[in-house]
mmCIF file of C-alpha atoms in Angstrom:
data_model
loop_
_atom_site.group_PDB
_atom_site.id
_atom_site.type_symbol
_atom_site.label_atom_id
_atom_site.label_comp_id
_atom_site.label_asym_id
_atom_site.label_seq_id
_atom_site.Cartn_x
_atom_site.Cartn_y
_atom_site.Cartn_z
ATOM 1 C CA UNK G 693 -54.302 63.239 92.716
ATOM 2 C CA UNK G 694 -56.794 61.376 94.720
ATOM 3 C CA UNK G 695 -59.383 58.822 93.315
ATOM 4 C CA UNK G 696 -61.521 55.751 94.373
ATOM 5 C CA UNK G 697 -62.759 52.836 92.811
ATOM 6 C CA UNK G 698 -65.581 51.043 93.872
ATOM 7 C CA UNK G 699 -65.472 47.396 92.325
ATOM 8 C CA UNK G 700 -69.398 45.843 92.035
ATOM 9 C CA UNK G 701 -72.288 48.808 91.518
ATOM 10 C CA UNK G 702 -74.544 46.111 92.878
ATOM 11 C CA UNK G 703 -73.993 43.831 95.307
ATOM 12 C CA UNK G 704 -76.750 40.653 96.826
ATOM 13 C CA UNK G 705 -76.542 39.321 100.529
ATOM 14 C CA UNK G 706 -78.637 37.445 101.748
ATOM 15 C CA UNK G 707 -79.584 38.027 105.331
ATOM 16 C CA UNK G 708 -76.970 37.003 107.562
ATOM 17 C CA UNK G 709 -74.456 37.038 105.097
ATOM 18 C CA UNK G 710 -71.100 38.747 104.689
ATOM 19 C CA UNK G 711 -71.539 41.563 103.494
ATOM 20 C CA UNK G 712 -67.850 42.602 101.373
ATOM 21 C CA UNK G 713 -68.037 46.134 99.191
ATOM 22 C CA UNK G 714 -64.810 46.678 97.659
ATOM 23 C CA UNK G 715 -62.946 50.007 97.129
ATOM 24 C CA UNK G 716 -59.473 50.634 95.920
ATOM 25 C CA UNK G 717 -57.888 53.613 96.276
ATOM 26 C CA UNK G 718 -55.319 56.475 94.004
ATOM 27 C CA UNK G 719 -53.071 58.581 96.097
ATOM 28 C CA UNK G 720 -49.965 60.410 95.550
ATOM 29 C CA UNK G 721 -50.029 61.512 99.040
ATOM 30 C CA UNK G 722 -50.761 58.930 102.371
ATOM 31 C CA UNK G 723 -54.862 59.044 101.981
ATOM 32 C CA UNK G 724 -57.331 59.558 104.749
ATOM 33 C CA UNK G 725 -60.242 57.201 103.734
ATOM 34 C CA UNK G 726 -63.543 56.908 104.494
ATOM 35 C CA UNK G 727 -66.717 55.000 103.894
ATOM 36 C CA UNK G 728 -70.344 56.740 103.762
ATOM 37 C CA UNK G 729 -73.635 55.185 103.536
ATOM 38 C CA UNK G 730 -76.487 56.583 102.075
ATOM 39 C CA UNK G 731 -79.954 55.964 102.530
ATOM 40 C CA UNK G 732 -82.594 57.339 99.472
ATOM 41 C CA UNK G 733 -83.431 61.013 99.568
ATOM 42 C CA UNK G 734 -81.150 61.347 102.471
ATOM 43 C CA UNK G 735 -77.852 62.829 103.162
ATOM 44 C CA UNK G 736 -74.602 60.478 103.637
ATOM 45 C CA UNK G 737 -73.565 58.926 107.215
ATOM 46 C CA UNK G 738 -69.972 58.070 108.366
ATOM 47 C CA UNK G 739 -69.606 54.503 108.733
ATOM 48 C CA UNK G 740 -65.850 55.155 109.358
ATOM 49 C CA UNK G 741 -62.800 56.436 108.588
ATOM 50 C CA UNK G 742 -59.056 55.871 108.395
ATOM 51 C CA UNK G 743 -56.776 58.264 109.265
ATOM 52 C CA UNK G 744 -53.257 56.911 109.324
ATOM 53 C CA UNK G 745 -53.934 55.429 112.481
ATOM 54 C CA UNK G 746 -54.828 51.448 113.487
ATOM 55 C CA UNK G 747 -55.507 49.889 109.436
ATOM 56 C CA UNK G 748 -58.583 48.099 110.866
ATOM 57 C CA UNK G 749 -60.812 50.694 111.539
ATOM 58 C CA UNK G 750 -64.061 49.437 113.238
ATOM 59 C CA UNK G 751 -67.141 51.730 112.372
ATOM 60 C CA UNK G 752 -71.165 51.746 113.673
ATOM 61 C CA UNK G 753 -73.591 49.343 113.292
ATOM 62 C CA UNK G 754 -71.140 46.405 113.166
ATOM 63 C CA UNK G 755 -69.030 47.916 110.041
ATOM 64 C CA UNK G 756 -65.481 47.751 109.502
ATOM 65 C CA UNK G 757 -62.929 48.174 106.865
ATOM 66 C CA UNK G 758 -59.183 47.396 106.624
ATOM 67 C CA UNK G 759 -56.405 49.351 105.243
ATOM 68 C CA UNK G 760 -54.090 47.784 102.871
ATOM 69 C CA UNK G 761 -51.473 49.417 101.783
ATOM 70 C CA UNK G 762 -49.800 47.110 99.716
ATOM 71 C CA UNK G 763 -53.063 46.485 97.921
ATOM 72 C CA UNK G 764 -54.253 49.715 97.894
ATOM 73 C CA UNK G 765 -57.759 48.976 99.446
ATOM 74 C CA UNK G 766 -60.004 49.765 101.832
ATOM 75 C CA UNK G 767 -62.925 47.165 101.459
ATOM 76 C CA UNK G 768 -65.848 47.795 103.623
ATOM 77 C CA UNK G 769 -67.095 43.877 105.694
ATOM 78 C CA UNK G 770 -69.497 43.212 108.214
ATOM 79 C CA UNK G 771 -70.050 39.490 109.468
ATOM 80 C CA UNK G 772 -74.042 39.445 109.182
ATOM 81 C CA UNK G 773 -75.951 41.843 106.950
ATOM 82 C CA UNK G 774 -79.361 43.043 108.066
ATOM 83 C CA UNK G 775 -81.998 44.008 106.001
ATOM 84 C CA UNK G 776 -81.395 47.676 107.481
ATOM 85 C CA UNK G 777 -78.187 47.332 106.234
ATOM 86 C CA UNK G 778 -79.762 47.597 102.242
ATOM 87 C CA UNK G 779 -78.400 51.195 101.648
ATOM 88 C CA UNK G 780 -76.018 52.903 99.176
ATOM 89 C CA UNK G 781 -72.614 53.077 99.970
ATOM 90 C CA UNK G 782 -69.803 54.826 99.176
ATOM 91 C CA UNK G 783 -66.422 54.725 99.256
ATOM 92 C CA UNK G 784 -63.809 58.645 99.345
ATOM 93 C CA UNK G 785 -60.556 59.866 99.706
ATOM 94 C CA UNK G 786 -59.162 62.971 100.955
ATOM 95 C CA UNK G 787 -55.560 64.053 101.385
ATOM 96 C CA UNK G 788 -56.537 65.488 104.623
ATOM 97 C CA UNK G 789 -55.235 69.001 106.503
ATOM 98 C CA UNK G 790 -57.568 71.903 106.159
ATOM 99 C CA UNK G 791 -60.373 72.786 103.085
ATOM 100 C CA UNK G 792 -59.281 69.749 101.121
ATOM 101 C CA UNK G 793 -62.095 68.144 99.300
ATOM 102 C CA UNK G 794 -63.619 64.554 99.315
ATOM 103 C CA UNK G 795 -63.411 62.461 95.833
ATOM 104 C CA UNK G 796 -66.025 60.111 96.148
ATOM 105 C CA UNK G 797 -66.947 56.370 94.333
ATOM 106 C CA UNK G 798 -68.967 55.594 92.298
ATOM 107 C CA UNK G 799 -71.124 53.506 94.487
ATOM 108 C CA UNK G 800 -72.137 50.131 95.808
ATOM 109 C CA UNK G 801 -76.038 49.429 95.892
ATOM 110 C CA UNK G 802 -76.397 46.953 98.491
ATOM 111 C CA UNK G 803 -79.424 44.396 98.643
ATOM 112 C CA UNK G 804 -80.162 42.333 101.390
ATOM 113 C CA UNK G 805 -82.259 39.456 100.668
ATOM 114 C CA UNK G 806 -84.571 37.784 103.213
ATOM 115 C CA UNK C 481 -71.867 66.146 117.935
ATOM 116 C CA UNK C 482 -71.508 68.274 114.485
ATOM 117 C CA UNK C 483 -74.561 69.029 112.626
ATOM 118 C CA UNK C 484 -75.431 70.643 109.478
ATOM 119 C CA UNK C 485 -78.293 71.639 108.532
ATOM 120 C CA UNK C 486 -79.110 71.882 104.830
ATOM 121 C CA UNK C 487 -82.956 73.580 103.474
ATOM 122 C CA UNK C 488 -85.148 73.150 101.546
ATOM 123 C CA UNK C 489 -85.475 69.432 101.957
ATOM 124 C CA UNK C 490 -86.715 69.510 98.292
ATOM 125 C CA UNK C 491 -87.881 71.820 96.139
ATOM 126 C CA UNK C 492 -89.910 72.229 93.374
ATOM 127 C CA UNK C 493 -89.879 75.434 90.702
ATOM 128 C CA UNK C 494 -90.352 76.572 87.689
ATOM 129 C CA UNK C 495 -88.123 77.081 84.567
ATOM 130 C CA UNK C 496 -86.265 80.077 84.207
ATOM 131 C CA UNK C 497 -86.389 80.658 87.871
ATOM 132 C CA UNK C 498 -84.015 80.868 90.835
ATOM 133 C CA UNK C 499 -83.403 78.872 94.031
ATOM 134 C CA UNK C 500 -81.477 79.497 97.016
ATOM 135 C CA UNK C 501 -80.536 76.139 98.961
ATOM 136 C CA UNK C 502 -79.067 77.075 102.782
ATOM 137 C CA UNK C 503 -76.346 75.055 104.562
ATOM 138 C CA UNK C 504 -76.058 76.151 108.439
ATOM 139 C CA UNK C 505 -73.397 74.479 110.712
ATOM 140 C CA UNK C 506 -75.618 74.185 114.026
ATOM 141 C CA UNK C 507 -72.752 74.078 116.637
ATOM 142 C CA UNK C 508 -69.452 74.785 115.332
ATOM 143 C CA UNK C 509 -68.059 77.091 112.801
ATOM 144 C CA UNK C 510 -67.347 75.992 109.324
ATOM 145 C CA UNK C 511 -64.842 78.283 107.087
ATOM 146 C CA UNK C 512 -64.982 75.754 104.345
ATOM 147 C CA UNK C 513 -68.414 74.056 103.106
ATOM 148 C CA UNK C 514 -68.573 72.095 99.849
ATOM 149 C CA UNK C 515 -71.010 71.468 97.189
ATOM 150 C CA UNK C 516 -72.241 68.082 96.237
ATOM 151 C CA UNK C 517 -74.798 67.532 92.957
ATOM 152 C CA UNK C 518 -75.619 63.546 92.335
ATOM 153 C CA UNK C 519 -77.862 62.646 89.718
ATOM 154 C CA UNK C 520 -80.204 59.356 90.283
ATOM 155 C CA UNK C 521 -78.232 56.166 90.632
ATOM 156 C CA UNK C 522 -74.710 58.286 90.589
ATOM 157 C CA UNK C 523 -72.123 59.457 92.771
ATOM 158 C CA UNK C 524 -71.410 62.677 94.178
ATOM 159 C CA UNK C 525 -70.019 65.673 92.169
ATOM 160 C CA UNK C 526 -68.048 67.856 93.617
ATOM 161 C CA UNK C 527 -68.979 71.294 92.795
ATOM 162 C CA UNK C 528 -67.671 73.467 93.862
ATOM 163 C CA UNK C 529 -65.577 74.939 97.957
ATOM 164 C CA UNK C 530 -67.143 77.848 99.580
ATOM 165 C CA UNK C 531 -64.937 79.512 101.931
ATOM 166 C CA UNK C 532 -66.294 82.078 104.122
ATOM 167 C CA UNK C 533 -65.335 85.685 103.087
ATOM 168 C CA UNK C 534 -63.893 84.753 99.847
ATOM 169 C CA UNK C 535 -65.271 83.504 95.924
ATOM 170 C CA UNK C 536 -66.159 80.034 95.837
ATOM 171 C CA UNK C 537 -63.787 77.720 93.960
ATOM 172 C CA UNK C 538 -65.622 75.997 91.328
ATOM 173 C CA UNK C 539 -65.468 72.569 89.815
ATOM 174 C CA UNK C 540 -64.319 72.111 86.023
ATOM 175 C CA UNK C 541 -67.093 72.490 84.295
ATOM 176 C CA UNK C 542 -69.530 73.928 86.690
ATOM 177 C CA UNK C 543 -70.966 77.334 85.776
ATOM 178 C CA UNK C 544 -70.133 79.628 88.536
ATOM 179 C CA UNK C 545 -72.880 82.347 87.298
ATOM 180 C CA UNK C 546 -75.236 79.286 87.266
ATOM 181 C CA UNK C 547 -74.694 78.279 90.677
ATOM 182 C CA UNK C 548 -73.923 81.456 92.974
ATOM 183 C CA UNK C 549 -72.254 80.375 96.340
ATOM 184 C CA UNK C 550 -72.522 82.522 98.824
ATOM 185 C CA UNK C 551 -70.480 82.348 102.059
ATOM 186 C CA UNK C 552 -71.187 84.832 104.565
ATOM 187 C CA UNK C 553 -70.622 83.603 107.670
ATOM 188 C CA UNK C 554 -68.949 80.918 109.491
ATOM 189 C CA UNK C 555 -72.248 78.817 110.074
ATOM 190 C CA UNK C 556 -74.026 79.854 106.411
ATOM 191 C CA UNK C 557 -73.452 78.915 102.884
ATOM 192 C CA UNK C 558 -75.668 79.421 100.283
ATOM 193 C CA UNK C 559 -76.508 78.211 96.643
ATOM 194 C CA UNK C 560 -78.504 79.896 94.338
ATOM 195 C CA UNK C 561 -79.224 78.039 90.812
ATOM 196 C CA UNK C 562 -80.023 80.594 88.426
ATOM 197 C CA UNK C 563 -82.537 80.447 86.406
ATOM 198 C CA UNK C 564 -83.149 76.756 86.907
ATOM 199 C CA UNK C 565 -83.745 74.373 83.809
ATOM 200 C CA UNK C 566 -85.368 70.712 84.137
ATOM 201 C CA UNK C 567 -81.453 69.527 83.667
ATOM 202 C CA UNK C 568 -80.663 71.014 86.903
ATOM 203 C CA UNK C 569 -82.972 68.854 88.681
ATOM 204 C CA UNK C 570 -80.752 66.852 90.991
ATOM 205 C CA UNK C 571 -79.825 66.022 94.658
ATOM 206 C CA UNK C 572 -77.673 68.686 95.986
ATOM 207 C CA UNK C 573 -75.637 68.360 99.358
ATOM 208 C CA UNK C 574 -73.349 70.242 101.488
ATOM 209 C CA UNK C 575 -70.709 69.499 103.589
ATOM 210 C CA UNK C 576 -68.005 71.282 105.997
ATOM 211 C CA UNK C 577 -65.281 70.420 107.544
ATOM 212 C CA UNK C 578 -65.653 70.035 111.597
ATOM 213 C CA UNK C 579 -61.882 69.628 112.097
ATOM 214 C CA UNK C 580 -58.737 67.881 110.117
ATOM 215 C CA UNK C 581 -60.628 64.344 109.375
ATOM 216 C CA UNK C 582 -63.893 65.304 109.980
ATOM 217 C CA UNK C 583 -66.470 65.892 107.377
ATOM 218 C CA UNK C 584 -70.596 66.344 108.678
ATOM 219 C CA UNK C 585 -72.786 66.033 105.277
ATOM 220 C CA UNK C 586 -76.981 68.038 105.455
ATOM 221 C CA UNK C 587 -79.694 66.144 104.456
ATOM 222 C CA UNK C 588 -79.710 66.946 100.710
ATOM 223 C CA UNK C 589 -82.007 68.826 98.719
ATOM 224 C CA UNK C 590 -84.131 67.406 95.968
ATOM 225 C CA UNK C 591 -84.366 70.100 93.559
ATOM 226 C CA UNK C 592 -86.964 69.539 90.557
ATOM 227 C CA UNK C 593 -87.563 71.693 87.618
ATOM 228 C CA UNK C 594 -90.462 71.483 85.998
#
């Protein structure tokens, strides 16, 4: 079975900061990963996604995550946070091939502070 | 690139009666489409998997005669929520899958019940 964890359901930056959201991951099977944001009353976005390919996956608007294995994470960075950046994000797993489902985090609320 | 379309953007009825929510993949062909419900300040619920030409596979604990899915046609899936209650209000997406790691999310649909 597949699950995520998403360490920190609110998280405060201030503007320019490092922005780190955390996500661990459950997988009997080698997971395909990915990391969503979500703006309010909207649908979710790909930020990125890790497919069993290169573990640092670079994603859009500066985003980009790094699979560990031996940790069993898949934490979401980016160097300076904007104040677009104030979003929620989350964190899913899929097992990959055809029809298979997403399992999704909990979520991270992020807050950029001026 | 992939697009799905997802209507109404929100939605407000009465209790006791029905609404159909439409998911259309714009460009490509989708034989699987899931169903997303996330209530305020939560994650997203899996639903329930529409394949096209065949009964949706439903969620633990989701009522399929509640929520009909409705899977026509490769580009259109449809939920109905049956005679809606104020407890159904809730964010509803849909997804498909555009390919072995890809996964294009609609919009969402704000469904109130009043």
């Amino acid at each position: 079975a597949q699950s995520v964890t998403q360490l920190g359901s609110h998280v405060s930056v201030s503007e320019g900061a490092l922005v780190l959201l955390r996500c661990n991951y459950s997988s009997s099977v080698p997971p395909y990963l990915f990391w969503y944001v979500q703006y309010p009353n909207q649908g979710l976005q790909l930020l990125l996604k890790y497919t069993s390919a290169a573990t640092l996956v670079k994603g859009i608007n500066g985003f980009e995550a790094e699979f560990k294995k031996s940790e069993t994470s898949f934490h979401l960075t980016k160097p300076s946070a904007h104040m677009s950046d104030a979003a929620e994000y989350f964190c899913a797993v899929t097992k990959g091939g055809t029809g298979n489902q997403f399992y999704f985090g909990t979520g991270t609320s992020l807050t950029v502070i001026p | 690139g992939a697009v799905v379309s997802q209507h109404p953007s929100w939605v407000i009825c009465k209790s006791g009666t029905s609404v159909k929510i439409e998911c259309r993949s714009l460009d490509f062909q989708a034989t699987t489409m899931f169903w997303y419900r996330q209530f305020p300040k939560q994650s997203l619920m899996l639903m329930a998997t529409s394949n096209e030409g065949s009964k949706a596979t439903y969620e633990q604990g989701v009522e399929k005669d509640k929520f009909l899915i409705n899977h026509a046609s490769l580009t259109l899936s449809t939920l109905t929520v049956t005679s809606a209650h104020p407890e159904d209000s809730s964010f509803y997406i849909c997804s498909a899958k555009t390919g072995n790691y890809g996964y294009t999310f609609g919009s969402g649909t704000r469904l109130t019940v009043v």
